[in-house]
CSV table of C-alpha atoms and ligand atoms in Angstrom, one decimal:
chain,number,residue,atom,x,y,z
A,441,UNK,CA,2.1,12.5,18.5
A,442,UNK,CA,-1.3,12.1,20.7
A,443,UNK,CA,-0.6,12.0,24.1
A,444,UNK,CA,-3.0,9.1,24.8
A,445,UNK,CA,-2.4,9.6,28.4
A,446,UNK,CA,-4.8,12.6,28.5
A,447,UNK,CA,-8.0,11.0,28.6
A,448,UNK,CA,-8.9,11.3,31.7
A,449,UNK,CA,-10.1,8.4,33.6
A,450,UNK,CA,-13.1,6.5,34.1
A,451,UNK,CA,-15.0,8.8,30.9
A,452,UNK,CA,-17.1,6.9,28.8
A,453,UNK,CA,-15.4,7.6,25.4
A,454,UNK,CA,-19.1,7.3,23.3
A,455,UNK,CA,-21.2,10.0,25.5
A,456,UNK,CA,-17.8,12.2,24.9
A,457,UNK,CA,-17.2,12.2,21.3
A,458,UNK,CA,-21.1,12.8,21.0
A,459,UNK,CA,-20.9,15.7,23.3
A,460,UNK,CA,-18.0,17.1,21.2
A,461,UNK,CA,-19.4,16.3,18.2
A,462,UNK,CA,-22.3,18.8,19.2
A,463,UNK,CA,-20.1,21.0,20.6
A,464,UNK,CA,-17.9,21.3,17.5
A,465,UNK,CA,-20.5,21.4,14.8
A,466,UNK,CA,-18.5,18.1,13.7
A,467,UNK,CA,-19.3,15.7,10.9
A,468,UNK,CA,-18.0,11.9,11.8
A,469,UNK,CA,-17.1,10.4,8.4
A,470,UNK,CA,-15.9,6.3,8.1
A,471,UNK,CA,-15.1,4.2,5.6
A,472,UNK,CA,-16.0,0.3,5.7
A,473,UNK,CA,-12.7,-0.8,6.7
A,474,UNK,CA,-12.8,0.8,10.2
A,475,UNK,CA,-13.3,-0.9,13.4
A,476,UNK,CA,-17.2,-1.4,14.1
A,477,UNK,CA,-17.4,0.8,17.3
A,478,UNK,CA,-16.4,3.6,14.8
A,479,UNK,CA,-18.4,2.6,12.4
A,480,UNK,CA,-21.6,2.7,14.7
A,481,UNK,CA,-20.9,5.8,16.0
A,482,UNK,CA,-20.4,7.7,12.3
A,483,UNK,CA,-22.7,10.2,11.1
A,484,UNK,CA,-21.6,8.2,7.6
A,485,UNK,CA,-20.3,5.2,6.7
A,486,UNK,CA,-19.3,4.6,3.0
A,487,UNK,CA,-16.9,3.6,0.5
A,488,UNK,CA,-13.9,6.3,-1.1
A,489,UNK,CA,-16.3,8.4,-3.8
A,490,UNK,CA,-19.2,8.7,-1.3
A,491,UNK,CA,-17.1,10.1,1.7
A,492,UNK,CA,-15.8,12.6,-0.8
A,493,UNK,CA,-18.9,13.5,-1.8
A,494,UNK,CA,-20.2,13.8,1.7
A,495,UNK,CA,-16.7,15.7,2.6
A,496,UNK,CA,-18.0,18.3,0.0
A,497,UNK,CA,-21.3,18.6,0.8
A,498,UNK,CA,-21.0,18.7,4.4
A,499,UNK,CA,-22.1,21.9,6.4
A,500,UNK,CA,-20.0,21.0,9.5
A,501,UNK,CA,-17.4,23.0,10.8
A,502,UNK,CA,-15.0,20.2,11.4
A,503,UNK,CA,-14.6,16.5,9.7
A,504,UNK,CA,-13.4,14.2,12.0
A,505,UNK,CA,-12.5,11.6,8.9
A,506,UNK,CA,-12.1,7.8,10.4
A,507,UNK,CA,-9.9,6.2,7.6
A,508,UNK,CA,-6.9,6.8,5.6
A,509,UNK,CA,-4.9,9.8,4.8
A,510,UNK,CA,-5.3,10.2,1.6
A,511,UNK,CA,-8.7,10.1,2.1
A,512,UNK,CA,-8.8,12.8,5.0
A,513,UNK,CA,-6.5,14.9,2.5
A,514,UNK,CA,-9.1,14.0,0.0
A,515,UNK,CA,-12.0,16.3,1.9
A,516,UNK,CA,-9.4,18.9,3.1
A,517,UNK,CA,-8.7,19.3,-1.1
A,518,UNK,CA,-13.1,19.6,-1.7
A,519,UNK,CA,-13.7,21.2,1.6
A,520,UNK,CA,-10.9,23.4,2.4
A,521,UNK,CA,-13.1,25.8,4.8
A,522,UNK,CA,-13.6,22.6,7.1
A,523,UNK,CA,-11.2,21.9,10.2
A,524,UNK,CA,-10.3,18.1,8.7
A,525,UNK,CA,-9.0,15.8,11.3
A,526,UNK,CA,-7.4,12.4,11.3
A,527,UNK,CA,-7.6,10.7,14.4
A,528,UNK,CA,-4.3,8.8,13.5
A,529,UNK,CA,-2.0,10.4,11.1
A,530,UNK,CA,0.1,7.5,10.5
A,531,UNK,CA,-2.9,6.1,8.5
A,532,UNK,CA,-1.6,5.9,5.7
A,533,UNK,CA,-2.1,3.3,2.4
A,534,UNK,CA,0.0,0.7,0.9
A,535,UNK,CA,-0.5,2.0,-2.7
A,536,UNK,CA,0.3,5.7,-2.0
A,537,UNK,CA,4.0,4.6,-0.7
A,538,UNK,CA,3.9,3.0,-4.1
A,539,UNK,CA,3.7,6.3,-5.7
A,540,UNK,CA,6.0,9.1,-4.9
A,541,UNK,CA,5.3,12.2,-6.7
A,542,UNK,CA,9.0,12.8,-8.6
A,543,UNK,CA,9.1,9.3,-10.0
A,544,UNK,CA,5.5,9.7,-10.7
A,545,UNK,CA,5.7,13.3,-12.8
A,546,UNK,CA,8.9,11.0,-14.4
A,547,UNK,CA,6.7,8.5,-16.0
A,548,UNK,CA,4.0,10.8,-16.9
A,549,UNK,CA,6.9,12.7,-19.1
A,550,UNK,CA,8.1,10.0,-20.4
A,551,UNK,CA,4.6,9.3,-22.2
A,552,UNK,CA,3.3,12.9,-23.1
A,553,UNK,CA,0.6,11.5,-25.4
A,554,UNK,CA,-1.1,9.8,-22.2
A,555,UNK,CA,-3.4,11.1,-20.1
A,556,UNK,CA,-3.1,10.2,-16.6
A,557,UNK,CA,-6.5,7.8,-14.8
A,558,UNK,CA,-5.4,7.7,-11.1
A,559,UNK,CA,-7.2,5.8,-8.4
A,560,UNK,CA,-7.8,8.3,-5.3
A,561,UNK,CA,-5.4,6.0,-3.2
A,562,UNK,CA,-2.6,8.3,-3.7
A,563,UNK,CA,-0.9,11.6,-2.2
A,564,UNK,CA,-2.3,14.9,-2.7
A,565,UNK,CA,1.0,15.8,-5.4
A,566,UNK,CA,0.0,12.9,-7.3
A,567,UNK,CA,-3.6,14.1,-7.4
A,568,UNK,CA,-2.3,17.5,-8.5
A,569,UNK,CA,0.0,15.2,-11.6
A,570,UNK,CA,-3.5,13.7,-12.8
A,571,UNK,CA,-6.0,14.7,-15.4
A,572,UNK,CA,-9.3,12.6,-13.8
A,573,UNK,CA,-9.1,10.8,-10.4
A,574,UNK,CA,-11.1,7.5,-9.9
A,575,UNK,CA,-13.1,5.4,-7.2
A,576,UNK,CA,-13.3,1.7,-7.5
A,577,UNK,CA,-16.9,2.7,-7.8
A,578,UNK,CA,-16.5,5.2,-10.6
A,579,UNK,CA,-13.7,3.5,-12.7
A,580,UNK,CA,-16.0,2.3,-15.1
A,581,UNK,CA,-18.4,4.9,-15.8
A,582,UNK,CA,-14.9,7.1,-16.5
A,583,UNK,CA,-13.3,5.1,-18.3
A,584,UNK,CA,-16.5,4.4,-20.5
A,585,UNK,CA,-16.7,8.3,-21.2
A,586,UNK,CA,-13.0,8.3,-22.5
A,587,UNK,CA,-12.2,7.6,-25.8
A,588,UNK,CA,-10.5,4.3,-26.8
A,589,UNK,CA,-8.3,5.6,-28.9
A,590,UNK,CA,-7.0,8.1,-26.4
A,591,UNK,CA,-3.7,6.5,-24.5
A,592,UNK,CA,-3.9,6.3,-20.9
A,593,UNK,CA,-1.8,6.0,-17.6
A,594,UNK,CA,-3.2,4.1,-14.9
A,595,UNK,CA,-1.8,4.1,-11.1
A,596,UNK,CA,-0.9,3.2,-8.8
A,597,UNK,CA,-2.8,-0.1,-8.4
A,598,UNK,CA,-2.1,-2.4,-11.0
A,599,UNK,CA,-4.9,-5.3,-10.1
A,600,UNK,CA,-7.5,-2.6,-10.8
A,601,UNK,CA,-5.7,-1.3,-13.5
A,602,UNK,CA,-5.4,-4.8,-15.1
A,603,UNK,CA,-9.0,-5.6,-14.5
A,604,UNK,CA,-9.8,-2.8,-16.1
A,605,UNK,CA,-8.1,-3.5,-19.0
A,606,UNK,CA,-9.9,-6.9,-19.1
A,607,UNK,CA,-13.0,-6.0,-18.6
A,608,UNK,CA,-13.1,-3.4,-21.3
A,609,UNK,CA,-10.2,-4.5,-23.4
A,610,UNK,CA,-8.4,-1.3,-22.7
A,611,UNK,CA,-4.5,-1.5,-23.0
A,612,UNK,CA,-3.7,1.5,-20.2
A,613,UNK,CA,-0.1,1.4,-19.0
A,614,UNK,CA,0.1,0.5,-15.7
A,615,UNK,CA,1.9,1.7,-12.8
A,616,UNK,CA,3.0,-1.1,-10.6
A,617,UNK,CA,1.5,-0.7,-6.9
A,618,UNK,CA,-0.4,-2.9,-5.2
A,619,UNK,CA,-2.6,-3.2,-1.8
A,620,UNK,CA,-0.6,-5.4,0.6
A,621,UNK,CA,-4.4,-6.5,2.0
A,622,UNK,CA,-5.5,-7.7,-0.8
A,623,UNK,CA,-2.4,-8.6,-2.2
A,624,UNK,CA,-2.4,-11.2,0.6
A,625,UNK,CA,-5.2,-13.3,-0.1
A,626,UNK,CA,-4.3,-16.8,-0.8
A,627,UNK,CA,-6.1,-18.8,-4.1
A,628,UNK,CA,-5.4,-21.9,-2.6
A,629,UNK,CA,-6.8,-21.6,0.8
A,630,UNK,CA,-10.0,-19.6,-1.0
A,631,UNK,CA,-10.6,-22.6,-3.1
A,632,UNK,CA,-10.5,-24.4,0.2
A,633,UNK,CA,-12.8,-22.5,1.9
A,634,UNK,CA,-15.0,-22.6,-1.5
A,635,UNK,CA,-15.3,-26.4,-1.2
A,636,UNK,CA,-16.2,-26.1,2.1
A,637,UNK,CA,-19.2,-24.3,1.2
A,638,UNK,CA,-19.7,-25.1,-2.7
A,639,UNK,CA,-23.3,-23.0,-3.2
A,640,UNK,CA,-21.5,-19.6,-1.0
A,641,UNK,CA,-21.0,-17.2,-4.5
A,642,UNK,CA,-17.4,-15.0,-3.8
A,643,UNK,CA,-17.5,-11.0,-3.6
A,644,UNK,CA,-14.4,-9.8,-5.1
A,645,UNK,CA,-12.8,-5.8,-4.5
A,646,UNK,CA,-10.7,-5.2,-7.9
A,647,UNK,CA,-7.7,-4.9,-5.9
A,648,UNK,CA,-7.2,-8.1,-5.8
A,649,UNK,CA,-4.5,-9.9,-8.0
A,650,UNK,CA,-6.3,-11.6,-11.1
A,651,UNK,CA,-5.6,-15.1,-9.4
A,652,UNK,CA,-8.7,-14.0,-6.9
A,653,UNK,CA,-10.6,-12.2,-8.8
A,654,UNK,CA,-10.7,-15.0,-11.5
A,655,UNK,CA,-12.7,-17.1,-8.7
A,656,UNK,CA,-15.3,-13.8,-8.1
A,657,UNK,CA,-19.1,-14.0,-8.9
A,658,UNK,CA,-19.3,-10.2,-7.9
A,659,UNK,CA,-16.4,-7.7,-8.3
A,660,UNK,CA,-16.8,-4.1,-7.3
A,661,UNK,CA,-16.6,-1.2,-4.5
A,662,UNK,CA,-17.0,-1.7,-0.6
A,663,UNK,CA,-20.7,-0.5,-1.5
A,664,UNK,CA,-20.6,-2.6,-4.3
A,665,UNK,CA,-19.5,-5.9,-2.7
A,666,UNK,CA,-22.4,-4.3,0.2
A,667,UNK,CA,-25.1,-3.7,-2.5
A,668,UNK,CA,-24.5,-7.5,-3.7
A,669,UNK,CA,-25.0,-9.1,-0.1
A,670,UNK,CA,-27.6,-7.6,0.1
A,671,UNK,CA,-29.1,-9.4,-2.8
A,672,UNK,CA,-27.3,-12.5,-3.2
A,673,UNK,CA,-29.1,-16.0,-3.6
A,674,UNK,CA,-28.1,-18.3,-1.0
A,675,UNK,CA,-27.2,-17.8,2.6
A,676,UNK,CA,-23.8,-18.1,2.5
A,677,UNK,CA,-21.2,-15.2,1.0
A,678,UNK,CA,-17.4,-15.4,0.8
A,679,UNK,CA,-15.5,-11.7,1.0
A,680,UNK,CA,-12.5,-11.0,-1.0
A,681,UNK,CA,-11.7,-7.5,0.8
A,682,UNK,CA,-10.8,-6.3,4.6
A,683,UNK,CA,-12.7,-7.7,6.8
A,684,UNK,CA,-14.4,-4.8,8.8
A,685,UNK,CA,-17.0,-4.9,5.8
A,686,UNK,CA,-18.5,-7.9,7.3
A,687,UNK,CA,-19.6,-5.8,10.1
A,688,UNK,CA,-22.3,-3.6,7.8
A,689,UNK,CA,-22.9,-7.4,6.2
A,690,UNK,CA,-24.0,-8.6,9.8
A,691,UNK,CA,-25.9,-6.3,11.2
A,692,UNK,CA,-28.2,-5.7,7.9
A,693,UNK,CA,-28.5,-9.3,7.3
A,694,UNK,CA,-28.1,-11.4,10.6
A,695,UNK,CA,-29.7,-14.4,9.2
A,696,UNK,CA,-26.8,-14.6,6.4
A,697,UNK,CA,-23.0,-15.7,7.1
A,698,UNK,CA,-20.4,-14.1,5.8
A,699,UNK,CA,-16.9,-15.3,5.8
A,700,UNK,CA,-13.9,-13.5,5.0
A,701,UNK,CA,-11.9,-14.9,2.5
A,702,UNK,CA,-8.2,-16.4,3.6
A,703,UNK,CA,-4.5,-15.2,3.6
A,704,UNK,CA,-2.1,-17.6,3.4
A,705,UNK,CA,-1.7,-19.5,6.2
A,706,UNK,CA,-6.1,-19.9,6.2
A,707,UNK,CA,-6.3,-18.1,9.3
A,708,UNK,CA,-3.7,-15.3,9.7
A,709,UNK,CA,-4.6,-11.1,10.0
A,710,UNK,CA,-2.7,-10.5,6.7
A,711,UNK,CA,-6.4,-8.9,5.4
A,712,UNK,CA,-6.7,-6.3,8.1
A,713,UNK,CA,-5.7,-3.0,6.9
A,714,UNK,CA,-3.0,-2.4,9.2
A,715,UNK,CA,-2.9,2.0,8.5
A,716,UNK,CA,-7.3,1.9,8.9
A,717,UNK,CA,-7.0,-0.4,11.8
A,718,UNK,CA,-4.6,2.9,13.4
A,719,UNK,CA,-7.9,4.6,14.6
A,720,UNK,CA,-9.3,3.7,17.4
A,721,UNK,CA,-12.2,5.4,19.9
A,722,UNK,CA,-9.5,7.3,22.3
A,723,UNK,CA,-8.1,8.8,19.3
A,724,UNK,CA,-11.3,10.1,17.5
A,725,UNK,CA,-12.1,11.5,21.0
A,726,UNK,CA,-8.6,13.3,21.2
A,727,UNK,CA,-8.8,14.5,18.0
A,728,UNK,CA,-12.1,15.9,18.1
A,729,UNK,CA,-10.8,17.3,21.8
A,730,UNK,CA,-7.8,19.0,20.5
A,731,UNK,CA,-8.8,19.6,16.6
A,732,UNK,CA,-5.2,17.8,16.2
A,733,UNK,CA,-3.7,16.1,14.4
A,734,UNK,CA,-5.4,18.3,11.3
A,735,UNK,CA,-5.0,18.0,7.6
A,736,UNK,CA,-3.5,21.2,6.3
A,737,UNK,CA,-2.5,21.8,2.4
A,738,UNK,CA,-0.3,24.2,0.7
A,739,UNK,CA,-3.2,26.3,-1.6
A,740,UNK,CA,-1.5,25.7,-4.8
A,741,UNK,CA,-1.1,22.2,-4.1
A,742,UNK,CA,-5.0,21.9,-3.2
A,743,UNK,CA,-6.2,23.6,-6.4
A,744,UNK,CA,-4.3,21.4,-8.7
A,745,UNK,CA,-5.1,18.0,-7.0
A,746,UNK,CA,-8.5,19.8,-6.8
A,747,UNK,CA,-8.7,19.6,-10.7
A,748,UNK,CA,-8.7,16.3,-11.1
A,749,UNK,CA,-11.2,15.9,-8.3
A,750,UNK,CA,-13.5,17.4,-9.2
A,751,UNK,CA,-13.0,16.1,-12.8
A,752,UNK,CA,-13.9,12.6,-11.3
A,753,UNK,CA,-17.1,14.0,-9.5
A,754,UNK,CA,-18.0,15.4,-12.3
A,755,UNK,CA,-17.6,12.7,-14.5
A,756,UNK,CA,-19.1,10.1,-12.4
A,757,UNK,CA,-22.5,11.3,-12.4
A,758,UNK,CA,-25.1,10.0,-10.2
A,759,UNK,CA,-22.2,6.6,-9.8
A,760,UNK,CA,-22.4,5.9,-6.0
A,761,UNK,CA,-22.8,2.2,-4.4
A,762,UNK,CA,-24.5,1.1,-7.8
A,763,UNK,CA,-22.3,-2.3,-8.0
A,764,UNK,CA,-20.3,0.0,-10.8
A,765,UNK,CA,-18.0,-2.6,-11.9
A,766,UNK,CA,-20.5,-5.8,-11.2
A,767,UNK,CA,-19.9,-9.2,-12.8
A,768,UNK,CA,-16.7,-10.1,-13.6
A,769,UNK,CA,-18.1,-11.5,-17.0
A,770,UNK,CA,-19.4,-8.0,-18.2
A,771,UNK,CA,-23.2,-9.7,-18.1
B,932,13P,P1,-13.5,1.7,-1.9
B,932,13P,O1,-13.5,2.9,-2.7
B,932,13P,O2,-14.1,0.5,-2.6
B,932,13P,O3,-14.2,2.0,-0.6
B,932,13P,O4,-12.0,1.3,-1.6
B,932,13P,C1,-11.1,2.0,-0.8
B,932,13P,C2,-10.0,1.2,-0.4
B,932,13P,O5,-9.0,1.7,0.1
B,932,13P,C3,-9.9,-0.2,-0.8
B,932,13P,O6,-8.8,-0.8,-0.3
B,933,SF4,FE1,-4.7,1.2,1.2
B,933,SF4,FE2,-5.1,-1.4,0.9
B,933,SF4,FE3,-5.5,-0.2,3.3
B,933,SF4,FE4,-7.2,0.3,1.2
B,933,SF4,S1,-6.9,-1.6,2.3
B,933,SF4,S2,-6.3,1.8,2.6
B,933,SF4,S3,-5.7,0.2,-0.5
B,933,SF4,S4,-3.6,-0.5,2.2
């Protein structure tokens, strides 16, 4: 646990983590859900496939990663050389508790035929069970490469799953997690909110259940939903995905509103990641301090969750905030 009680007074937290960024050769890496002060401050901001291609590519000695475990396990796995640290390590994800390994490696024997699509919201062991990992922004291009008459497992998020398998008219079996953000969403107060502003088109993430994303104009990736606001007719945009996006929305287009689409009660905090919103500014500064707490993986482990990794990088090609899974209709 951080002793929180270390920073010494009066410091003015930005000026330190820059100096100690310097200092440490460090990398600041955040994804779209994090608190704007941590977004400003990154060296890059970006959705789950273009912080592990970053993670990769980085020449940094140390990756201060401001999001989610698996994501900080996700640039220990492609850049094990690199010092990886999390500046909370109780970040974790609603769909990788979905997903432990043994019942995992259970249903995976249970259909031998199938090969095993996972979204990179998941442990490291699960990585390790899967043949090709995917981003909400590479789904499509690697599902499109795999044959249809090849049988495959999908988890752990079954809204992407099942968009999937509408959109392409796949029939992959589907492992039954879900994000509790965007799980929590409410279609009646988001039709609403849609009256309220009749011409505002809706930006949809594909974890959302089917009941939201049935209402989208745009469904893709944090750069995806990004990419679209930055080219959307109208002035007005409704966001089905956690909130902290808008923040990137804002600043490039301060002319535009954005409004965050409702939980249930219209007006509640159901829609803030509750394991990204664990990192705050005194913790990145502790953690690039004390290089704790730091991701560390058993080698084995690393090179078969590495596998399927870099099967996905691979695979998805040039695939990065291209609005990969785009209209809803398939147009
Ligand atoms: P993206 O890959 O779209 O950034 O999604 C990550 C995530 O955790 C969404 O909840
Ligand atoms: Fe996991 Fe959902 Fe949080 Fe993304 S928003 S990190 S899927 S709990």
């Amino acid at each position: 646990m951080t002793d929180q009680t270390a920073i010494p007074a009066g410091i003015d937290l930005r000026e330190e983590i820059d100096r100690l960024r310097k200092e440490r050769n460090a990398v600041i890496l955040a994804h779209y859900y994090q608190k704007p002060e941590l977004q400003d401050l990154a060296d890059f901001v970006g959705d789950s496939l273009e912080l592990s291609r970053k993670a990769a590519e980085t020449d940094a000695d140390v990756i201060a990663f401001c999001g989610v475990k698996f994501m900080a396990d996700t640039a220990k796995i492609l850049s094990p050389e690199k010092i990886v640290v999390l500046p909370d390590m109780d970040a974790g994800c609603s769909l990788e508790d979905s997903c432990p390994p043994d019942k995992f490696r259970a249903f995976r024997e249970r259909h031998p035929d199938h090969i095993a699509l996972t979204y990179i919201n998941c442990s490291t062991e699960v990585k390790a069970l899967s043949d090709v990992i995917v981003t909400s922004s590479s789904a499509e291009t690697i599902l499109s490469q795999i044959p249809e008459s090849q049988p495959i497992i999908f988890g752990p998020d079954r809204h992407l799953g099942g968009y999937l398998n509408r959109k392409f008219d796949r029939d992959m079996l589907l492992w039954p997690g879900v994000c509790i953000v965007h799980e929590a969403f409410s279609e009646k107060e988001l039709l609403k909110l849609k009256a309220q502003h009749p011409d505002a088109p809706i930006a949809a993430h594909p974890e959302c259940p089917p009941h939201i994303i049935d209402h989208a104009d745009h469904v893709g990736s944090t750069s995806s939903i990004l990419q679209y606001a930055k080219t959307f007719p109208g002035d007005t945009l409704i966001v089905a995905t956690e909130p902290h996006i808008i923040h990137q929305m804002e600043k490039a287009l301060p002319e535009k509103t954005f409004l965050g689409a409702p939980g249930a009660d219209g007006n509640c905090n159901c829609n803030i990641c509750p394991y990204m919103a664990l990192n705050t500014m005194e913790k990145l500064y502790l953690c690039l301090r004390d290089l704790e707490p730091r991701i560390e993986i058993e080698e084995q482990l690393r090179l078969d969750a590495k596998k399927s990794l870099d099967k996905m990088l691979e695979m998805a090609g040039g695939t990065v905030g291209k609005g990969d899974l785009g209209d809803p209709d398939g147009d």
